[in-house]
Coordinates of C-alpha atoms and ligand atoms in Angstrom, one line a residue:
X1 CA 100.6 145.3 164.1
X2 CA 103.3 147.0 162.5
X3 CA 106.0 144.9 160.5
X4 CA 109.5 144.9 159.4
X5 CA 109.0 145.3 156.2
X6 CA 105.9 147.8 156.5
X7 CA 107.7 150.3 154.3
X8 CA 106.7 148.4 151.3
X9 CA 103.5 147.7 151.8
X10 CA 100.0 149.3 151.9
X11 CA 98.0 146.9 153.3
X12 CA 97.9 145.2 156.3
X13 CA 98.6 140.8 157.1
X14 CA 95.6 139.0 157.3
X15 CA 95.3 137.0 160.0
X16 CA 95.2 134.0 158.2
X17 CA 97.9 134.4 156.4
X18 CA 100.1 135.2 160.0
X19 CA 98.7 131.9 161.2
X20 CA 100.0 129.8 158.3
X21 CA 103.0 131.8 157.6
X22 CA 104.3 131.9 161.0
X23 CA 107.4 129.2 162.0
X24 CA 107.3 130.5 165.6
X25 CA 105.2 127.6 167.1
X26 CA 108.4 125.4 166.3
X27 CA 111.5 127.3 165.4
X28 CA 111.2 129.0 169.0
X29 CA 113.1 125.6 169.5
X30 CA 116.5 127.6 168.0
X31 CA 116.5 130.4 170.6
X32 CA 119.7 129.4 171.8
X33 CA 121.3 129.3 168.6
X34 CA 119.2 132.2 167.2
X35 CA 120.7 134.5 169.7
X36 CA 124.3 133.0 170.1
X37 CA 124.6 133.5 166.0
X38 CA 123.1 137.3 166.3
X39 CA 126.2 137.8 169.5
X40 CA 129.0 136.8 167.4
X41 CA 127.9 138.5 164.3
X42 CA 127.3 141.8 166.9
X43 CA 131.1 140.9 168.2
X44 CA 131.8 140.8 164.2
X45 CA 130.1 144.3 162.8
X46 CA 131.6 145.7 165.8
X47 CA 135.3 144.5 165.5
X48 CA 135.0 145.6 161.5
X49 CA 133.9 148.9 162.4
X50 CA 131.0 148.2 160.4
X51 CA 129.0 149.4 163.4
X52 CA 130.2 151.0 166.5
X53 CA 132.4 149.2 169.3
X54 CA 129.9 150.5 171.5
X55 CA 126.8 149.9 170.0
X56 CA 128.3 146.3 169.5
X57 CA 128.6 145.8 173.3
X58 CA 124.9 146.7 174.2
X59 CA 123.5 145.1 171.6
X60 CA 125.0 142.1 172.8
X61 CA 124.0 142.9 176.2
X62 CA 120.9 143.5 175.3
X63 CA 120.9 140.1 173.3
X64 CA 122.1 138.2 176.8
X65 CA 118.9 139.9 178.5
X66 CA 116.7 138.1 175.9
X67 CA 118.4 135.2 176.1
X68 CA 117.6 135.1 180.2
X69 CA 114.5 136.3 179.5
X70 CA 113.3 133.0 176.7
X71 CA 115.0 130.9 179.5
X72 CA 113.2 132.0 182.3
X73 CA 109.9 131.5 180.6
X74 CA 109.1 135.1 180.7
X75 CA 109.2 135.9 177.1
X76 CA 106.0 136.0 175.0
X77 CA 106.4 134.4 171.5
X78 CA 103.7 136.0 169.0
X79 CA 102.5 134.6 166.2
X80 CA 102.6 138.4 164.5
X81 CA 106.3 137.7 165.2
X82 CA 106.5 135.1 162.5
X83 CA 109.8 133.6 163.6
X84 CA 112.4 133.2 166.4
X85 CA 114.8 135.6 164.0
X86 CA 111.6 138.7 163.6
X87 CA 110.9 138.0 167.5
X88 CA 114.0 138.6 169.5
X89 CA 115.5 141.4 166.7
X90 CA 111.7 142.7 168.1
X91 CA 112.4 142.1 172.2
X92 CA 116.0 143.4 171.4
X93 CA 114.5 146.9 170.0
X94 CA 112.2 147.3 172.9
X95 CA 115.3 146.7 175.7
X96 CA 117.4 148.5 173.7
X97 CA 115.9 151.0 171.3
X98 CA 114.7 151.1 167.4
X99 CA 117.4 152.6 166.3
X100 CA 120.2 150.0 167.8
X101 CA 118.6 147.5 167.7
X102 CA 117.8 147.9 163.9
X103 CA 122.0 147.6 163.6
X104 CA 121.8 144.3 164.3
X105 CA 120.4 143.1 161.2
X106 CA 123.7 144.8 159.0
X107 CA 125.2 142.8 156.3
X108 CA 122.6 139.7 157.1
X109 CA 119.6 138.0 155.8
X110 CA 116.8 135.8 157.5
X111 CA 118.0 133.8 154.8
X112 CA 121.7 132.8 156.1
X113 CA 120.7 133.5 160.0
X114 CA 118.0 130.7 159.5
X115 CA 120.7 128.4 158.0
X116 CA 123.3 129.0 160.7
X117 CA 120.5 128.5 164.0
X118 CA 119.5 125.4 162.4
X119 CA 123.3 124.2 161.3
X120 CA 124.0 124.9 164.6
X121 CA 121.3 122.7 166.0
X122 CA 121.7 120.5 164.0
X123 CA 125.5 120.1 165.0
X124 CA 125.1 119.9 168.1
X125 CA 122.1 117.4 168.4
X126 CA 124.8 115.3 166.3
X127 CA 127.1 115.5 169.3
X128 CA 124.3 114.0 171.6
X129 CA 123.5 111.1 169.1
X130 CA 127.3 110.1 168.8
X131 CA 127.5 110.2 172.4
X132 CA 124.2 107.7 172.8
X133 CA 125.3 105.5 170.1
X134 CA 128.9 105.0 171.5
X135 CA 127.1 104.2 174.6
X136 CA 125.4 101.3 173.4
X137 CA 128.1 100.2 171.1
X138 CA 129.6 99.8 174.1
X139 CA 126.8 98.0 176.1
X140 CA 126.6 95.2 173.2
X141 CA 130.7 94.7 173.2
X142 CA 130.7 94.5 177.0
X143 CA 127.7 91.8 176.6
X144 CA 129.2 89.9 174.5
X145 CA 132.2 89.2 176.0
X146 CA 130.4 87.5 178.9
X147 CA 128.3 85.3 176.0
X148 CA 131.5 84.0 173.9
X149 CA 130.2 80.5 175.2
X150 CA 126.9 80.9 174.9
X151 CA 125.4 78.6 172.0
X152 CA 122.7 79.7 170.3
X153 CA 121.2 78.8 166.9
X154 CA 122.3 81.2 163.8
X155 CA 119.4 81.9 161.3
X156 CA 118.5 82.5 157.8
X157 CA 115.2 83.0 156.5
X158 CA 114.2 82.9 160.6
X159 CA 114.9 78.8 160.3
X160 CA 117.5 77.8 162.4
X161 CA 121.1 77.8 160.2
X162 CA 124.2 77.2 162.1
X163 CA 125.1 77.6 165.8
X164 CA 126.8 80.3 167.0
X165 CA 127.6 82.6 170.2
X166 CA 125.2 85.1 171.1
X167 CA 128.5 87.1 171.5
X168 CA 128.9 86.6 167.5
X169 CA 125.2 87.8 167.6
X170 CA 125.2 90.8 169.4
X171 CA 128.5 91.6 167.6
X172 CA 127.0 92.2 164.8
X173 CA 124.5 94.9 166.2
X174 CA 128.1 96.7 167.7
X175 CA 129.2 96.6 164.1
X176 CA 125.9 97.8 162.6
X177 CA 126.2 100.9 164.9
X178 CA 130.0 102.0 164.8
X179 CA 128.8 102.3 161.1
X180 CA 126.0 104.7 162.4
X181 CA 128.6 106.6 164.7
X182 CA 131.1 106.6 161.8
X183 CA 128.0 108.0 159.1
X184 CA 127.2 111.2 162.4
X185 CA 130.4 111.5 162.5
X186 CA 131.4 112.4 158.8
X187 CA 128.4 114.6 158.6
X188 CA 129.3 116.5 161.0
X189 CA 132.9 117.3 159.7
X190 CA 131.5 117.8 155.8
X191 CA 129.0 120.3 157.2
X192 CA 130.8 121.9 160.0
X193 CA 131.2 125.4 158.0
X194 CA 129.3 128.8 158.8
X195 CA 126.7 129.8 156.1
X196 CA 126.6 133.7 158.1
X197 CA 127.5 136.4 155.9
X198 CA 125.8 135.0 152.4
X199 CA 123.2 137.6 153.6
X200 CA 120.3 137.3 151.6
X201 CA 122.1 135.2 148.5
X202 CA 124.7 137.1 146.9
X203 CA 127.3 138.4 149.6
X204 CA 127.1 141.7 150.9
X205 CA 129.0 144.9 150.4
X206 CA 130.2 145.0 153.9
X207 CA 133.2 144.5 155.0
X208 CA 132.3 141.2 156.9
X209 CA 134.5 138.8 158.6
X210 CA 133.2 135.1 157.9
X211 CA 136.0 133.6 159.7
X212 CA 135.8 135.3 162.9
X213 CA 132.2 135.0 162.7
X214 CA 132.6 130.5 162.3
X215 CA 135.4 131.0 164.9
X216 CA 133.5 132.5 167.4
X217 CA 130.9 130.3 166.9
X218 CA 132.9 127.1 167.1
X219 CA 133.1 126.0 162.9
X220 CA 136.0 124.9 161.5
X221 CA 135.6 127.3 158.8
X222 CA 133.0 128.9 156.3
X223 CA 131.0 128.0 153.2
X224 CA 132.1 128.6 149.6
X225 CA 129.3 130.1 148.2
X226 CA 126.6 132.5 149.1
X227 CA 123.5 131.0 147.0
X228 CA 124.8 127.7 147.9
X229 CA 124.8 128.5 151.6
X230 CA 120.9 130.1 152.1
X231 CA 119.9 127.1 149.7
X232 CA 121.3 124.0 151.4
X233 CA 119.7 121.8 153.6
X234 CA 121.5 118.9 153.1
X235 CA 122.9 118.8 156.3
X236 CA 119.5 118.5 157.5
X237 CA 118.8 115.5 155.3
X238 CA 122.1 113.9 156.0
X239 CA 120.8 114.0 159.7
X240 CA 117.9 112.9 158.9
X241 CA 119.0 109.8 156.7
X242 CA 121.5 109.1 159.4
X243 CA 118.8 108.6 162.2
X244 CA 117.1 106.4 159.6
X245 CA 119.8 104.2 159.3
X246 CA 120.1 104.2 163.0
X247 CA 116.6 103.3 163.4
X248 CA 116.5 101.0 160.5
X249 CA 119.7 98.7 163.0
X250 CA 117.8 99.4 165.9
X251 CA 114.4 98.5 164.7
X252 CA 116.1 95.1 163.7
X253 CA 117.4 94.5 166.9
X254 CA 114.2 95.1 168.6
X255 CA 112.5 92.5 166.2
X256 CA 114.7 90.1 167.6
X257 CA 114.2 91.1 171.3
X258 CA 110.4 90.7 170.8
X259 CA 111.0 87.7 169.0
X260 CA 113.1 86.2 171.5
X261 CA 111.2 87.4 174.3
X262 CA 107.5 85.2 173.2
X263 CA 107.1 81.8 174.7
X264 CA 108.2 80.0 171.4
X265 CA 111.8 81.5 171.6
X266 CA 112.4 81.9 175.2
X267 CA 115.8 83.5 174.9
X268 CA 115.6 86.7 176.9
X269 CA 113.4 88.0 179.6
X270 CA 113.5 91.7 179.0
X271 CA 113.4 93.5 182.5
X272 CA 110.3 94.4 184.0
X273 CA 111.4 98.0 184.2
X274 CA 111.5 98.1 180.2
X275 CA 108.1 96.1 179.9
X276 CA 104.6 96.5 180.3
X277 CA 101.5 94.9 181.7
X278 CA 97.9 94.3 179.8
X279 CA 94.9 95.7 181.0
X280 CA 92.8 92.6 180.8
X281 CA 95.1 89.8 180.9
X282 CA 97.1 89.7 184.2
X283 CA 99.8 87.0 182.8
X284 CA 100.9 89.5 180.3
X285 CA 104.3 91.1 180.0
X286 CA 104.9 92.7 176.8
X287 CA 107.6 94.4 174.8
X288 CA 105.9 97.5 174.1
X289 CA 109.9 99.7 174.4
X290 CA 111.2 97.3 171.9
X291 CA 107.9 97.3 169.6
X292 CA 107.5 101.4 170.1
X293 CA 110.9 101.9 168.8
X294 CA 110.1 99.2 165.5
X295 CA 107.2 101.3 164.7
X296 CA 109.0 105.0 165.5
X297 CA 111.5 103.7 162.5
X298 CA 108.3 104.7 160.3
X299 CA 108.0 107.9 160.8
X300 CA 111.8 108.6 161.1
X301 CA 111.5 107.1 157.5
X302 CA 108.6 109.5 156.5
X303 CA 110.6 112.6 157.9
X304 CA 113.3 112.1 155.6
X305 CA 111.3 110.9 152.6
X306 CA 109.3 114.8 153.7
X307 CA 112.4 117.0 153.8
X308 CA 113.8 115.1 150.2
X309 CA 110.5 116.0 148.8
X310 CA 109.9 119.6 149.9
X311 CA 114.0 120.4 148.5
X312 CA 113.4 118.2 145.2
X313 CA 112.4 121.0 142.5
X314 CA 113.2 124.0 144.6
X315 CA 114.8 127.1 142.2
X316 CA 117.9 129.0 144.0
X317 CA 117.9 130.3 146.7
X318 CA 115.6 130.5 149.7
X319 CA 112.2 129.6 149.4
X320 CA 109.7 129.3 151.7
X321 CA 108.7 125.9 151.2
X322 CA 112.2 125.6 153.5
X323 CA 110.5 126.8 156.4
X324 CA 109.2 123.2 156.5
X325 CA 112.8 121.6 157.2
X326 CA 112.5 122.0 160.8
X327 CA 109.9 119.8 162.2
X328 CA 111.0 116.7 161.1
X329 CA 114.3 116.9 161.8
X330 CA 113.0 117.9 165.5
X331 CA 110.9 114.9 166.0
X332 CA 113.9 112.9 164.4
X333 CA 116.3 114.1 166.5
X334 CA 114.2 113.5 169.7
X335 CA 112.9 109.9 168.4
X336 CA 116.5 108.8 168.3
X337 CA 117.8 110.6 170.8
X338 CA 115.0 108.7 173.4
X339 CA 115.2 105.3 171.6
X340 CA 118.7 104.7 171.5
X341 CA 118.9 105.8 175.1
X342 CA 116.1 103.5 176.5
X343 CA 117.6 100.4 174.1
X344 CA 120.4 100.9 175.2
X345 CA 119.1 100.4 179.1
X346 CA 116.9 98.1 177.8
X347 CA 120.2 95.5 176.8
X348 CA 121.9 96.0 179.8
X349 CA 118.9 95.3 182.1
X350 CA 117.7 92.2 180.1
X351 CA 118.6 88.4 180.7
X352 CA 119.6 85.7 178.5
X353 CA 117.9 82.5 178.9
X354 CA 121.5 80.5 177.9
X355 CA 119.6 77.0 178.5
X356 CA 116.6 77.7 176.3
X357 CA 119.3 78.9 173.7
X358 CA 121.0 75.4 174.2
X359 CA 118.1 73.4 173.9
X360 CA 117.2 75.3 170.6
X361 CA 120.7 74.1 169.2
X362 CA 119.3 70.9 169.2
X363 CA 116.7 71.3 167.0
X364 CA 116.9 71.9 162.9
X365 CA 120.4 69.9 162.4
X366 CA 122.4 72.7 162.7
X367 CA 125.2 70.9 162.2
X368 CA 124.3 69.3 158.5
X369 CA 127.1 72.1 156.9
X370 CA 130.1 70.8 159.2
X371 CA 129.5 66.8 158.2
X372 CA 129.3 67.9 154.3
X373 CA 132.6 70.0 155.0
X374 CA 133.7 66.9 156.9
X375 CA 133.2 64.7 153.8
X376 CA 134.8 67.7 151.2
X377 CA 138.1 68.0 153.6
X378 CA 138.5 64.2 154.6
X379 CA 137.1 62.3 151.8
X380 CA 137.6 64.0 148.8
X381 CA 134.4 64.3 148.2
X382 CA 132.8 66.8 146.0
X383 CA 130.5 69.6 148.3
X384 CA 127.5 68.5 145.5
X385 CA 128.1 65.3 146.9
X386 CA 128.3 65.9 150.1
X387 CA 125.4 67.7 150.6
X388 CA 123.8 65.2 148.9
X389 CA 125.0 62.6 151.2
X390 CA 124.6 65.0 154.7
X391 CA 120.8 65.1 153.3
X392 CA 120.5 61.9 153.8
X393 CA 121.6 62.1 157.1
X394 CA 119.3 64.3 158.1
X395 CA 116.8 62.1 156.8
X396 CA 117.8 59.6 158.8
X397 CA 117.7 61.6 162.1
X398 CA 114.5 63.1 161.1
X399 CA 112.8 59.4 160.7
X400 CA 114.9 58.3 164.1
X401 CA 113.2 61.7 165.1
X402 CA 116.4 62.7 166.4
X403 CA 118.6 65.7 166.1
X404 CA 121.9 65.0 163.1
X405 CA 123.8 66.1 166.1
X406 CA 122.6 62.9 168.2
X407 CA 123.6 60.3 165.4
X408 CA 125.8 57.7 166.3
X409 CA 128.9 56.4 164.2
X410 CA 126.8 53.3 163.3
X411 CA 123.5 55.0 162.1
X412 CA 125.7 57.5 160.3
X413 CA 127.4 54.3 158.4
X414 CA 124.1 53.1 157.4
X415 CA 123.5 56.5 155.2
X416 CA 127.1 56.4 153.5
X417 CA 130.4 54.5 153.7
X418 CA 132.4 58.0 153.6
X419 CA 130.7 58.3 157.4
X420 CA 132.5 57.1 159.5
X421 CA 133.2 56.8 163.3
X422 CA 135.4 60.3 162.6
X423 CA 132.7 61.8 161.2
X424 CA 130.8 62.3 165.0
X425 CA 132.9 64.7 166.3
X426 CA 132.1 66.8 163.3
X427 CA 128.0 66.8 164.3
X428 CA 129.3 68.0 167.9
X429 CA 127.1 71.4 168.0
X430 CA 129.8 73.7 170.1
X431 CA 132.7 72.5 167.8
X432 CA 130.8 73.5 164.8
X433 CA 131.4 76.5 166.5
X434 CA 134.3 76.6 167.3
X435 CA 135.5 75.6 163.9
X436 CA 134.5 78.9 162.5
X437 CA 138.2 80.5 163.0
X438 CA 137.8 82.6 159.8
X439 CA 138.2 86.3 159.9
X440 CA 134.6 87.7 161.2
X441 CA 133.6 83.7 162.0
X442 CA 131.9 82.8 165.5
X443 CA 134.5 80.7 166.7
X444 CA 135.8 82.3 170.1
X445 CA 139.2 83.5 168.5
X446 CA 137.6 85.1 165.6
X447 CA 134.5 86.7 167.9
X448 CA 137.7 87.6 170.5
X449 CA 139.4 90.1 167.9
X450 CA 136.4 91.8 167.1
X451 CA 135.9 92.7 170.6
X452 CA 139.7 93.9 170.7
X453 CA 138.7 95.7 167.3
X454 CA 135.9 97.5 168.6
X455 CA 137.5 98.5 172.5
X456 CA 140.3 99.5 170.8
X457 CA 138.2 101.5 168.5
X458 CA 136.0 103.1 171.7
X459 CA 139.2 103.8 173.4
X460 CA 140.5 105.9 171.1
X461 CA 136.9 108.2 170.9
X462 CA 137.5 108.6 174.7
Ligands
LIG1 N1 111.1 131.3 159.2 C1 111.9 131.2 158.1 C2 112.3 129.7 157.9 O1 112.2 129.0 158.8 C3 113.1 132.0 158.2 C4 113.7 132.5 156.9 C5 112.8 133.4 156.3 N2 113.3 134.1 155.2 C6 112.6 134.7 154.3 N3 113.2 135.3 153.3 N4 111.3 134.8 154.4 O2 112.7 129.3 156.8

């Protein structure tokens, strides 16, 4: 099998070395890309006189027949082919002749094509991920809204803490990924720049048009420097750290479904359309979605951890080693891509057991912080004090084997004199609540404005 760069060389591939050298198995994933970078710089060479207006049009022609041909299913991807670049330049030549379709390649390298079909993918899979994640930012704010007055025990260290809304809750996932959208979203403008035209690393002698070429193909502009541009991946890893991120929130928040979702909790009933059977035991209803996207945070992680790895002690410019950028970021891209699309459907389809959440309020003396800042704000007493004092209150309802909350004025006397009658309404588990009117607290108000914060925020992305 002849090759392109047979001139140079007296012997012919071995076959293992095609096997393991070839990217075709995976990059034929950037066909689209491949061949709408190879149009515009056609359009480009042909505009510049660099090659003729003619031979610019069926070249791109012939590119368009490729293109319907890969589509179709009817093109043949060979591993002698090496990569998606080698292949179609190949299938172009054989529509359109040796000779024109060995024009094509003017003023360009593997080096910068590669770096544009996969910029561009990378691009626009970052337009697909923003659009999921405002989805489901979207999902959790319209969520909460119907849960401001649903109580529910807050946590730290997975012991019950305070009481709050499960709007407050699920607030904080809507927060966690606007951060996400925000992190796609500034990738995508710091790295929305063509690398065509840095040919193999240095320029080229031809009188090239960058601009038109990043114009044509939708970039707001070009990159600064040649060996820079063939030798950059880091909008690859920026992607890929991204989805990690994203993962990392959504992973969390599937901990807490599957949490909530055993017996023990009892605080949502994911759907049975988002859950699964067992085999064997014919009560079972398990959350495999919500367990499959926890453990897919792994090897999101490891496909990052990967691409840092293989780019760490690489000399300037293009080495091979970068040939091994692409699969990870493919897997990432479709990992994230599915999981924040079936989480998302998974929230909207699952119910909230607002009792069980209740009844949990009740348990762990959730309201122990309120009564000490009951005793700071009426009775001058210092908080070392007063915590002192609210511990002893809880050892009182723990030896009553009552909640703090269900202490009467008279009980809570017995512990200290600073308790008095007033002190009750303090213990009262929705006004702790509700006294939490500080900016980003759970009281209602507080939970209110960072609805309004984040619909006003989605209605200006529309
Ligand atoms: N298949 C290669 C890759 O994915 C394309 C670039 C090859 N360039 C080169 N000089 N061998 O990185």
């Amino acid at each position: 099998m002849k090759k392109m760069w047979e001139g140079r060389f007296s012997e012919v591939s071995a076959k293992l070395l095609e096997e393991f050298n070839a990217s075709i198995g995976f990059d034929k994933n950037l066909f689209e890309q491949d061949i709408k970078g190879s149009k515009a710089h056609a359009k480009m060479l042909g505009a510049q006189g660099i090659i003729g207006k003619d031979e610019s049009e069926k070249i791109i022609d012939g590119l368009d027949r490729v293109l319907d041909e890969i589509r179709r299913g009817e093109f043949e991807f060979k591993i002698e082919d090496e990569d998606i670049h080698m292949s179609v330049e190949k299938r172009l030549s054989e529509i359109i002749g040796k000779e024109l379709g060995g024009r094509l390649h003017t003023a360009r390298s593997r080096n910068d094509q590669v770096a544009l079909d996969f910029r561009l993918y990378v691009l626009e899979k970052n337009q697909e991920i923003l659009k999921k994640v405002k989805e489901l930012v979207a999902t959790l704010t319209s969520l909460s809204s119907k849960h401001l007055d649903t109580l529910m025990p807050g946590f730290t260290h997975l012991q019950h803490a305070q009481p709050v809304s499960l709007a407050y809750h699920l607030m904080a996932y809507a927060f966690m990924f606007k951060r996400d959208f925000e992190r796609f979203a500034s990738s995508y403008e710091r790295n929305n720049l063509s690398p065509l035209g840095s040919a193999a690393l240095a320029g080229t002698p031809h009188k090239i048009d960058r601009e038109m070429v990043a114009r044509e193909l939708g970039f707001a502009g070009v990159t600064q420097n040649a060996m820079d541009s063939v030798s950059d991946r880091d909008f690859a890893l920026e992607i890929l750290f991204n989805i990690s991120v994203l993962m990392m929130h959504a992973s969390r928040l599937c901990e807490e479904l599957i949490i909530w979702s055993s017996s023990e909790f009892g605080f949502v009933s994911i759907s049975d359309a988002y859950s699964t059977g067992s085999s064997i035991m014919p009560q079972k209803k398990n959350p495999d979605v919500a367990e499959l996207i926890r453990g897919k945070t792994g090897r999101v992680n490891g496909n990052l951890i990967a691409l840092l790895t293989t780019m760490k002690g690489l000399p300037l410019a293009y080495n091979k080693d970068m040939q091994e950028d692409k699969e990870g970021v493919f897997d990432s891209v479709a990992t994230a891509l599915a999981s924040v699309e079936i989480l998302n459907e998974m929230i909207k389809t699952a119910k909230f057991n607002k009792e069980n959440m209740l009844s949990a309020t009740k348990r762990g003396h959730l309201s122990a912080t309120d009564l000490a800042d009951y005793l700071v704000r009426e009775k001058n007493v210092a908080f070392r004090e007063a915590h002192f004092i609210t511990g002893k209150a809880v050892a009182k309802a723990e030896s009553l084997g009552v909640d703090l909350s269900e202490l009467d004025g008279e009980q809570l006397r017995s512990v200290d004199e600073n308790l008095d009658e007033n002190a009750v309404k303090f213990l009262d588990l929705n006004a702790s609540k509700e006294a939490r009117t500080s900016k980003g607290g759970t009281a209602n108000v507080s939970v209110k404005a960072q609805i309004d914060d984040i619909k006003a925020w989605l209605e200006v992305l529309k």
